[in-house]
Tab-separated table of C-alpha atoms and ligand atoms in Angstrom:
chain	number	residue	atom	x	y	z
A	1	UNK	CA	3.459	-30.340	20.168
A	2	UNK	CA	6.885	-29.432	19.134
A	3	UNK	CA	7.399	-26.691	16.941
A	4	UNK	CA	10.556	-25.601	14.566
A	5	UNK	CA	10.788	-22.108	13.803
A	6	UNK	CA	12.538	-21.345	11.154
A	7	UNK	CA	13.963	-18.365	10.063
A	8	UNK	CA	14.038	-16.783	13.447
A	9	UNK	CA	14.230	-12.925	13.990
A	10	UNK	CA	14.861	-10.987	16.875
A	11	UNK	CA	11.171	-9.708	16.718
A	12	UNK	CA	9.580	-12.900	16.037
A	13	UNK	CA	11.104	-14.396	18.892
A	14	UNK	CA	9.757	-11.706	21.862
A	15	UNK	CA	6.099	-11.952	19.894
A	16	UNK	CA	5.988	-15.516	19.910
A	17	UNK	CA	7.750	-15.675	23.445
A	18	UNK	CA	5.590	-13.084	25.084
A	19	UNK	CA	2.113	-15.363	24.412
A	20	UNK	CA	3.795	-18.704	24.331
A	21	UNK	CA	2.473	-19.664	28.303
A	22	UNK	CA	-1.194	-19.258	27.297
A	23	UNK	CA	-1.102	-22.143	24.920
A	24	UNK	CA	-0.553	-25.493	26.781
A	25	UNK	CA	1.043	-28.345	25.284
A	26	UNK	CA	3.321	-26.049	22.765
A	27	UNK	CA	6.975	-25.898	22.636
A	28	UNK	CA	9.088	-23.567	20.167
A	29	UNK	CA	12.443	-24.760	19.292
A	30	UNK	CA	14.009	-21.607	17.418
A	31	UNK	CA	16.229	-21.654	14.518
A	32	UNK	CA	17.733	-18.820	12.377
A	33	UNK	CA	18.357	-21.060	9.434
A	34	UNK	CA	15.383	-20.575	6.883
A	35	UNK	CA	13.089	-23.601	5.418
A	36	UNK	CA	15.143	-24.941	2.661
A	37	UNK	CA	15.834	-28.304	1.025
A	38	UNK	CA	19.460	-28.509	2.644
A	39	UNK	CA	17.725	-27.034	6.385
A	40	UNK	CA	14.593	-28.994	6.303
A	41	UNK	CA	16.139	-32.406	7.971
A	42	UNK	CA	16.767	-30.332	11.499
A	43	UNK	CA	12.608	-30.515	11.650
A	44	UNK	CA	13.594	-34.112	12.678
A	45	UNK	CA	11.803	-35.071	16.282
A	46	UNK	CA	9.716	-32.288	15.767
A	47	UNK	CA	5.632	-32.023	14.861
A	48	UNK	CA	5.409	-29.456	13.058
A	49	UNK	CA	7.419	-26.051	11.717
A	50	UNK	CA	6.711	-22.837	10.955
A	51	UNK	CA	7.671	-20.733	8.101
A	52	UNK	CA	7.711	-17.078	6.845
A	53	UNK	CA	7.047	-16.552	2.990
A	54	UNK	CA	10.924	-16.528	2.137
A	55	UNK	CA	10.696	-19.886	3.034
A	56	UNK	CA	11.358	-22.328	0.113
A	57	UNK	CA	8.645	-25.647	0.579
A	58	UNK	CA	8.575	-26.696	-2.659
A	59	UNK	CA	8.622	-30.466	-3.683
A	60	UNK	CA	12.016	-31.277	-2.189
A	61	UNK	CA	11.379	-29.618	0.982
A	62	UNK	CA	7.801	-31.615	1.836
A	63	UNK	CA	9.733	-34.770	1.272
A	64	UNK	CA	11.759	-34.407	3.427
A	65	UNK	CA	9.702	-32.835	5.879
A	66	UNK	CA	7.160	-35.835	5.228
A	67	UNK	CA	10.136	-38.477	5.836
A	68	UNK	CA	11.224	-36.768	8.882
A	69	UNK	CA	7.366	-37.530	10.223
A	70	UNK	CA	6.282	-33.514	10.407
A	71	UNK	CA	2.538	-33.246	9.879
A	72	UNK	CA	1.796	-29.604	10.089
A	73	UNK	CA	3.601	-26.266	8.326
A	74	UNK	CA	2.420	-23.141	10.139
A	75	UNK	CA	2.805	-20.302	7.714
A	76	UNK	CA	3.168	-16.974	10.025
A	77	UNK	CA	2.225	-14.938	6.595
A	78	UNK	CA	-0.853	-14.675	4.191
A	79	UNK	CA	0.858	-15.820	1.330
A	80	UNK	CA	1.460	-19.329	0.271
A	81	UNK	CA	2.772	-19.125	-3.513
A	82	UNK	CA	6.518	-20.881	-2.044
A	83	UNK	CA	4.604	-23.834	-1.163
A	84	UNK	CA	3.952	-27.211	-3.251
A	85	UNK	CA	0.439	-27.505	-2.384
A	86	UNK	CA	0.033	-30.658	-4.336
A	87	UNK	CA	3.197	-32.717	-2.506
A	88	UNK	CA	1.607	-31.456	0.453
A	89	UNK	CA	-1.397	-32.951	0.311
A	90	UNK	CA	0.105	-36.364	-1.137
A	91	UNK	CA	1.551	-36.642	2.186
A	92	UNK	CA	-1.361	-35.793	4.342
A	93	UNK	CA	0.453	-32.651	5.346
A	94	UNK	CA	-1.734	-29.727	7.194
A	95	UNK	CA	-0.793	-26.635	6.384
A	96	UNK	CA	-2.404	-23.804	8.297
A	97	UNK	CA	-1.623	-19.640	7.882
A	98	UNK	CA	-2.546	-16.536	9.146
A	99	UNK	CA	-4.832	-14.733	6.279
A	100	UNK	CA	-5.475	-11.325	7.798
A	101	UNK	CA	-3.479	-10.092	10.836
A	102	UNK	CA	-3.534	-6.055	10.120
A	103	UNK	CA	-4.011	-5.344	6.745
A	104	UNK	CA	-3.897	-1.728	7.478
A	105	UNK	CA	0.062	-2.353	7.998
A	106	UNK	CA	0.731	-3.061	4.877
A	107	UNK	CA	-1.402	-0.674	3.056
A	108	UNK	CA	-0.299	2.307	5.276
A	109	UNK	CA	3.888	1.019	3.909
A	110	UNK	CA	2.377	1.118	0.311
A	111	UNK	CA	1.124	4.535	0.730
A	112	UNK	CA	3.854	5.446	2.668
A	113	UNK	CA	6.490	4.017	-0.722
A	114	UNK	CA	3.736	5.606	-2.804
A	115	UNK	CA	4.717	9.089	-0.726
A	116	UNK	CA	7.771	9.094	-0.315
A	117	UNK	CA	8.892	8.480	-3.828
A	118	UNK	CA	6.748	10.947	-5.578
A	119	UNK	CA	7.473	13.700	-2.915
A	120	UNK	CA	11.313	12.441	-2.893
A	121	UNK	CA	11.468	12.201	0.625
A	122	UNK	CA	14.938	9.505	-0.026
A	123	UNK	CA	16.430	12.153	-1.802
A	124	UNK	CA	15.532	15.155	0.682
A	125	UNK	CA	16.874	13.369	3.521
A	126	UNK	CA	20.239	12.657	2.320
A	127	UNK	CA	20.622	16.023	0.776
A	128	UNK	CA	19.368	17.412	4.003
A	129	UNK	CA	21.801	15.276	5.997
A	130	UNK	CA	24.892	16.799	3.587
A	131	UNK	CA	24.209	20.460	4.373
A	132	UNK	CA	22.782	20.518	1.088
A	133	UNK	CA	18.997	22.558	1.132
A	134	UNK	CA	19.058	23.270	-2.659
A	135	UNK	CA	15.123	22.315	-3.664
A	136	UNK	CA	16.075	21.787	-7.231
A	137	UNK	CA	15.141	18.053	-8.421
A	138	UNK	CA	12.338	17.615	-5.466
A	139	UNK	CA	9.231	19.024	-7.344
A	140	UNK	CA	6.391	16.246	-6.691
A	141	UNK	CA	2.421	16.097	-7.968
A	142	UNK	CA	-0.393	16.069	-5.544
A	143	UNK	CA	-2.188	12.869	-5.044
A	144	UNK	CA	-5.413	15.176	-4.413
A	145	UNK	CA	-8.054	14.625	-7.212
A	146	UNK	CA	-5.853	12.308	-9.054
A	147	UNK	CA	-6.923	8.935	-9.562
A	148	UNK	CA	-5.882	5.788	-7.807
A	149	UNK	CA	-5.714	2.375	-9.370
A	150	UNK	CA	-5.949	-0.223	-6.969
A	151	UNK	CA	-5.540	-4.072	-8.112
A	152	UNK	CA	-7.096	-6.562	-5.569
A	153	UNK	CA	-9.166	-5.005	-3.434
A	154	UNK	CA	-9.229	-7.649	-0.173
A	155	UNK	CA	-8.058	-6.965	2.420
A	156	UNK	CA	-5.002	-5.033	2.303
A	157	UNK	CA	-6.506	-3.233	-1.243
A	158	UNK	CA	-9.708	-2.402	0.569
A	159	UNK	CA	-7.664	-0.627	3.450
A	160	UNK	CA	-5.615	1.310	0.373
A	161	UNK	CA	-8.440	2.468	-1.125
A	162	UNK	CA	-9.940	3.636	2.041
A	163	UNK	CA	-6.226	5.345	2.329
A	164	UNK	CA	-6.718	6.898	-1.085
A	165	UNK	CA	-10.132	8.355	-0.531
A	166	UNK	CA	-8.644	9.922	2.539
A	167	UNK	CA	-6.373	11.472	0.251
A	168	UNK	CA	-8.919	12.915	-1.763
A	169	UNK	CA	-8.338	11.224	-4.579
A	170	UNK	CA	-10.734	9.291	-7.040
A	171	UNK	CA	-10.957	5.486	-6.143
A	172	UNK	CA	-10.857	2.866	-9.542
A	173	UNK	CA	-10.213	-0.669	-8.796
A	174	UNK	CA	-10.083	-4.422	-10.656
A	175	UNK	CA	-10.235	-7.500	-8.979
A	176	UNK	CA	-11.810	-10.818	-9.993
A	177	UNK	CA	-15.035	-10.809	-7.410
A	178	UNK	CA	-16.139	-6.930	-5.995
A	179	UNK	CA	-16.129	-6.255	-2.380
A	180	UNK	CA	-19.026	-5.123	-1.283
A	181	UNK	CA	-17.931	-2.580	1.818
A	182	UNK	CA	-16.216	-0.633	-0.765
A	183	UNK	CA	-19.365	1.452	-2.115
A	184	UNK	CA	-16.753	4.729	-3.398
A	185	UNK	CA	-14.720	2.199	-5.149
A	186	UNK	CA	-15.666	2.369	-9.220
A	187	UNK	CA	-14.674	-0.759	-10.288
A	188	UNK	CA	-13.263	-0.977	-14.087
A	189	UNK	CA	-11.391	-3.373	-16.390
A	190	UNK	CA	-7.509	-3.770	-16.002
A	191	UNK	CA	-7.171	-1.985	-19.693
A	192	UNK	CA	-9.305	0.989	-18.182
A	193	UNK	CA	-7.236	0.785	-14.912
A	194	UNK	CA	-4.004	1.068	-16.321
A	195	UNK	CA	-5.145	4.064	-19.076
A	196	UNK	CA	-6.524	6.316	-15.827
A	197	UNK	CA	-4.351	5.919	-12.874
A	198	UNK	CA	-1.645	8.516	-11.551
A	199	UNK	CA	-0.998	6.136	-8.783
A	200	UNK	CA	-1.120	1.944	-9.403
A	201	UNK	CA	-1.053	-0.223	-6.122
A	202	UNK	CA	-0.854	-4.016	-6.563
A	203	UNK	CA	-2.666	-6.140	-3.670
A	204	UNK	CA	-3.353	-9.404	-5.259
A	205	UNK	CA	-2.301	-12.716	-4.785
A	206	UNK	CA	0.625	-14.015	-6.690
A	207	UNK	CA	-1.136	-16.617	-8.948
A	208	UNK	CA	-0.270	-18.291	-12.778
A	209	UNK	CA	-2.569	-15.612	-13.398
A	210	UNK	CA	-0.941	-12.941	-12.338
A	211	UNK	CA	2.417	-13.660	-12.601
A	212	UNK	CA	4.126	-11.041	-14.721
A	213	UNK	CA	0.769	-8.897	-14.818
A	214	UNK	CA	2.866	-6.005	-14.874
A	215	UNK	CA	4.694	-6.194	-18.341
A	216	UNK	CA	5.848	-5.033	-21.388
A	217	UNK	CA	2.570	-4.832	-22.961
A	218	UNK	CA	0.739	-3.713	-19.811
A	219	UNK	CA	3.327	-1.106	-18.807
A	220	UNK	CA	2.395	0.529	-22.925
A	221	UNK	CA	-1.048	1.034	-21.597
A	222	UNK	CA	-0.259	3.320	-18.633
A	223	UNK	CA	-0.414	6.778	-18.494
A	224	UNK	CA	3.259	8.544	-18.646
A	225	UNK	CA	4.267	10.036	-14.900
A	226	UNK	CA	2.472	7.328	-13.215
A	227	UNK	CA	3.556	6.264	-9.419
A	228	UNK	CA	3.737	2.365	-9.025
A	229	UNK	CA	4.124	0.655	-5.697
A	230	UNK	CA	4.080	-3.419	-5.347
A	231	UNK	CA	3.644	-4.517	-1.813
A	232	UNK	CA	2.236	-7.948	-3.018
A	233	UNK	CA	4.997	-10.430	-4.466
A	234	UNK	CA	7.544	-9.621	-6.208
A	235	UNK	CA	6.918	-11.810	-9.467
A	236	UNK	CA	3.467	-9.395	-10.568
A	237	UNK	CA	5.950	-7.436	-12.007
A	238	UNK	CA	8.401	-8.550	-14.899
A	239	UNK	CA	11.313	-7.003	-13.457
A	240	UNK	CA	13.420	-6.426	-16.818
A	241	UNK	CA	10.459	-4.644	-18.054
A	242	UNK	CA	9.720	-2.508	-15.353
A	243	UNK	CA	13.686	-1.479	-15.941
A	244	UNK	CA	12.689	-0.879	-19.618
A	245	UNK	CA	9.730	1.154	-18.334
A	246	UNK	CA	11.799	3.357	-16.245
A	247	UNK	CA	14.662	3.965	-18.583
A	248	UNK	CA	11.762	5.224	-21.169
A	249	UNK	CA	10.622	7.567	-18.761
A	250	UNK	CA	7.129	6.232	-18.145
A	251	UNK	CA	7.354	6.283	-14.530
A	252	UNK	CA	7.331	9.009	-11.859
A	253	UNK	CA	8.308	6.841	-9.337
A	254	UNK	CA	8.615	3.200	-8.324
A	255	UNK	CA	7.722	1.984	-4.830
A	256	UNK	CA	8.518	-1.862	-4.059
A	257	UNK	CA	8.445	-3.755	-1.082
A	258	UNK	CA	8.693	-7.197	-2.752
A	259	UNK	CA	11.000	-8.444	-5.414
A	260	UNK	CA	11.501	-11.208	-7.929
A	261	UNK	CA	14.858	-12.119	-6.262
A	262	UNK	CA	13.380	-12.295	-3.068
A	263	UNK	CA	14.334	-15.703	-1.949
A	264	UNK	CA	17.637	-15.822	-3.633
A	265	UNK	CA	19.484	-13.938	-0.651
A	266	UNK	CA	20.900	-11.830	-3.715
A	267	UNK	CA	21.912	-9.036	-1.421
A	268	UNK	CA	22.731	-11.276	2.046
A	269	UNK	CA	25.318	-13.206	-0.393
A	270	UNK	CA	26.628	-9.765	-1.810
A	271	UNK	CA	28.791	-12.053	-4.137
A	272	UNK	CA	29.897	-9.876	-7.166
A	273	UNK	CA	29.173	-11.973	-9.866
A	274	UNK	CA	25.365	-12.650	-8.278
A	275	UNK	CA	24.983	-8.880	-7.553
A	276	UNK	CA	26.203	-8.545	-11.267
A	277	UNK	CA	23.488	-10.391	-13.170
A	278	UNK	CA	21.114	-9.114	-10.444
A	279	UNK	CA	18.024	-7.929	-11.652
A	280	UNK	CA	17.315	-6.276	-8.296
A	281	UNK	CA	20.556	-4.394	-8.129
A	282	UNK	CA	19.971	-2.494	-11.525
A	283	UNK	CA	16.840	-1.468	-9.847
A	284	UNK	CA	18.363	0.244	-6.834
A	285	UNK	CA	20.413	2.449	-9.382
A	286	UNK	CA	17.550	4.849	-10.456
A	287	UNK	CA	16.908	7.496	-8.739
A	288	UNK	CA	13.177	7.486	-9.024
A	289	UNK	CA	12.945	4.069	-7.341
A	290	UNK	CA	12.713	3.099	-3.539
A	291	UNK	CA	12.620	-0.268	-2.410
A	292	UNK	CA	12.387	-1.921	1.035
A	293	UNK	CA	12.823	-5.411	1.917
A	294	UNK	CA	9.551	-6.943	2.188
A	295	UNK	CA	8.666	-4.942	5.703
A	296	UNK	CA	5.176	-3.827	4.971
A	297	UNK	CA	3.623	-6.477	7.469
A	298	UNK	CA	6.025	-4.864	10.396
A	299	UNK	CA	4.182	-3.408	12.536
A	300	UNK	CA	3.748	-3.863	16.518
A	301	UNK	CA	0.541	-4.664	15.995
A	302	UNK	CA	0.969	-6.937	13.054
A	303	UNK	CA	3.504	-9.236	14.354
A	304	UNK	CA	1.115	-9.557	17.984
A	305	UNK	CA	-1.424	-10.409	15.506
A	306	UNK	CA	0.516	-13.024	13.611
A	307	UNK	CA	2.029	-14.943	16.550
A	308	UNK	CA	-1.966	-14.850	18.183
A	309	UNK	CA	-3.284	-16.454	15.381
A	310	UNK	CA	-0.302	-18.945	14.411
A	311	UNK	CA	-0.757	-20.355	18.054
A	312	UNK	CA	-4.073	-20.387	17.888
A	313	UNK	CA	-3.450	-22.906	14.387
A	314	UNK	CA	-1.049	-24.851	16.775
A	315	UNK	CA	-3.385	-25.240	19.296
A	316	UNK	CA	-6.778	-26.382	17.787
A	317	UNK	CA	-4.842	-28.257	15.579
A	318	UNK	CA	-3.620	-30.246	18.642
A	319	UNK	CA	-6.996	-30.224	19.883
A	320	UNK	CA	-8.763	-31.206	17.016
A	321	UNK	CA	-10.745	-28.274	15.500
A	322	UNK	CA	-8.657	-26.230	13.220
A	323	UNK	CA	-10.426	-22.966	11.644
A	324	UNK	CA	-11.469	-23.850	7.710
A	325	UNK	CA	-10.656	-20.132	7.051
A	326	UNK	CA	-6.582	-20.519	8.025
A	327	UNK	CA	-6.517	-24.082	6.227
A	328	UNK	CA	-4.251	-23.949	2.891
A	329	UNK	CA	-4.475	-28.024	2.627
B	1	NAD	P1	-6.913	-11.107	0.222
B	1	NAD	O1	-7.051	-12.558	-0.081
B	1	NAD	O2	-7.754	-10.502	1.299
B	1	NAD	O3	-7.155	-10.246	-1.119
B	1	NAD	C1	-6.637	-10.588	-2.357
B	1	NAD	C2	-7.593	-10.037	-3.406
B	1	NAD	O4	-7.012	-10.280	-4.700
B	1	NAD	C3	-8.964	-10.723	-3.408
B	1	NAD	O5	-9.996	-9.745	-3.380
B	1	NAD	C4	-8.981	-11.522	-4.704
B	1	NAD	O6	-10.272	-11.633	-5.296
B	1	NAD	C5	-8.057	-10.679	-5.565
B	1	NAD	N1	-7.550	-11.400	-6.722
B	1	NAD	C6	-7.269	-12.720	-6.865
B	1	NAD	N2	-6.865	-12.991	-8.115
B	1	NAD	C7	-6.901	-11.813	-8.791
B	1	NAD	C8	-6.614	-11.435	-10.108
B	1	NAD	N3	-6.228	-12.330	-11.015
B	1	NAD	N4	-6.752	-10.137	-10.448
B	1	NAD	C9	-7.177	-9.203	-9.555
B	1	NAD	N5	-7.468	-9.512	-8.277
B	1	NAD	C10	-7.337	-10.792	-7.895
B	1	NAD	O7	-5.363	-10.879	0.524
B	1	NAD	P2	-4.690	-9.681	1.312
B	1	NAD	O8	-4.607	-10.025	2.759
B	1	NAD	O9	-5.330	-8.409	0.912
B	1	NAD	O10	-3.194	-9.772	0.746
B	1	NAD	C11	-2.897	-9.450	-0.588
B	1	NAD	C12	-1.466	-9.835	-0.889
B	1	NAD	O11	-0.577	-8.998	-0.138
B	1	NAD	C13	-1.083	-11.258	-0.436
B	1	NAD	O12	-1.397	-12.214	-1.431
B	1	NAD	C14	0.403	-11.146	-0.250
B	1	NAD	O13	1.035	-11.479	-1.467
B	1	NAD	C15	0.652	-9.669	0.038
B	1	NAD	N6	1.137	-9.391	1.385
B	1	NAD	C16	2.255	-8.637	1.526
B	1	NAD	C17	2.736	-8.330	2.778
B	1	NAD	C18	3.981	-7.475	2.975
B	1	NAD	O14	4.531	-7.460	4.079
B	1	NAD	N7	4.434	-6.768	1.973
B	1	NAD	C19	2.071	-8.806	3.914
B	1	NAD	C20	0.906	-9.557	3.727
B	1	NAD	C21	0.443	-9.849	2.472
């Protein structure tokens, strides 16, 4: 089976590399270009590709991807919102993805945003760096006995609020079904959620549902001084509103990993006029926010993880017996 990789980086290519022999019959061709309708035409001669959650495989992209005779999209990520699930299927398309390759990853990044921006760690270190020990603007609040709001608790939520309680702090949480390992975990309604957390950590899925679950009208309902970190997608939060929300003071500190502009290489282009109307951009200018670019998932052992399991998809999909639990469609 032949494989395009798209999107290539550095580290994806010694993970994948450094297991490749152990699968038989599978052949990576890499490519830096990302999964796009203009990009999705190299797949041509190939099998199958595989793509990372910037990836864009909406209706446009299968099509082609169908005409060019690929029959299988390995997602090396969780997530699958960027993908038309519908066109998929229409064209007999597999797709197969790696649900859980180290969840603690990603919840130790979320604690480590939620951290670093209520004990001003960004700040500290360039003041630090320019001779410049003054303590004035640092002051922080304990996380100890404060109360942690934790929104999807599978498996990267149920690693936070183990996280949490190892913080001391109480453990609420709201998600659609409860999971049962997490006996110290009160779970409440989102209304109760937002009126009791100091610190609010979003873990679930982006669906219709929860698109835009932080808002406006959901923002109101928080307490003042609260600490919110998104390590999820991007598009839970309303991004204009969350700027609305931090220029009326409601927030202590905002940690993101994920953004709404995410896939529209705002920052890569660095295009004035873009970087203008860029959402994103009037983020980065308060001083009580810290964002990273989507790196939650990077650890050592997340990426061994991810390459593991996306060959395994490869190869018992080329043998036949493909895992129900890692099948999107
Ligand atoms: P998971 O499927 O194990 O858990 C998701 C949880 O969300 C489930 O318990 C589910 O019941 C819950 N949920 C679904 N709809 C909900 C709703 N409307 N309200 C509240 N809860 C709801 O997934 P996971 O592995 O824990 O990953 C969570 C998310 O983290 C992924 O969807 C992905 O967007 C994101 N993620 C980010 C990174 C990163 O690098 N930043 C890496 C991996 C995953």
């Amino acid at each position: 089976m032949k494989i395009l990789f798209y999107d290539t980086k550095k580290y994806d290519k010694e993970s994948f590399e450094a297991i490749l022999s152990e699968y038989n019959g599978i052949e990576i061709e890499f490519l830096e270009n990302d999964l796009l309708p203009s990009t999705a035409h190299f797949a041509d001669g190939c099998d199958a590709v595989c793509a990372f959650v910037s990836s864009d495989i909406g209706t446009k992209t299968i099509q082609i991807l169908a005409d060019k005779g690929i029959h299988l999209i390995l997602m090396r990520c969780a997530g699958f919102n960027n993908i038309d699930l519908e066109e998929a299927k229409k064209h007999k398309i597999t797709i197969l993805r790696v649900p859980g390759y180290s969840p603690e990853a990603v919840a130790e990044h979320a604690m480590g945003l939620a951290l670093a921006v209520n004990r001003h760690i960004h700040k500290g270190y360039i003041k630090v760096r320019e001779n410049n020990f003054s303590l004035v603007g640092l002051t922080g609040i304990n996380f100890y006995q404060k109360t942690a709001g934790i929104i999807g608790t599978g498996k990267i939520g149920a690693a936070m609020c183990r996280i949490c309680r190892g913080f001391g702090m109480k453990v609420i949480a709201y998600d659609k079904y409860q999971n049962p390992e997490l006996d110290f975990v009160e779970y409440v309604d989102l209304d109760t959620l937002f009126a009791e957390s100091d610190l609010i950590s979003l873990h679930c899925p982006l669906t219709k549902e929860t698109h835009h679950l932080i808002q406006e009208s959901t923002i109101e309902k928080m307490k003042k001084n609260v600490v919110l970190v998104n390590t999820s997608r991007g598009a839970l939060i309303k991004t204009e509103d969350l700027i609305k929300g931090i220029r009326n003071m409601k927030f202590f500190g905002v940690g993101l990993d994920v953004y709404e502009e995410e896939t529209d290489n705002v920052f890569e282009n660095r295009e004035d006029d873009i970087l203008e109307h860029s959402v994103t951009a009037r983020l980065l200018s308060f001083p009580n926010v810290i964002m990273t670019s989507h790196q939650g998932f990077l650890t050592e052992e997340a990426l061994e993880a991810i390459s593991r399991t996306t060959l395994e998809n490869a190869f018992d999909y080329q043998n036949g017996q493909i895992k129900d639990s890692n099948v999107v469609v």
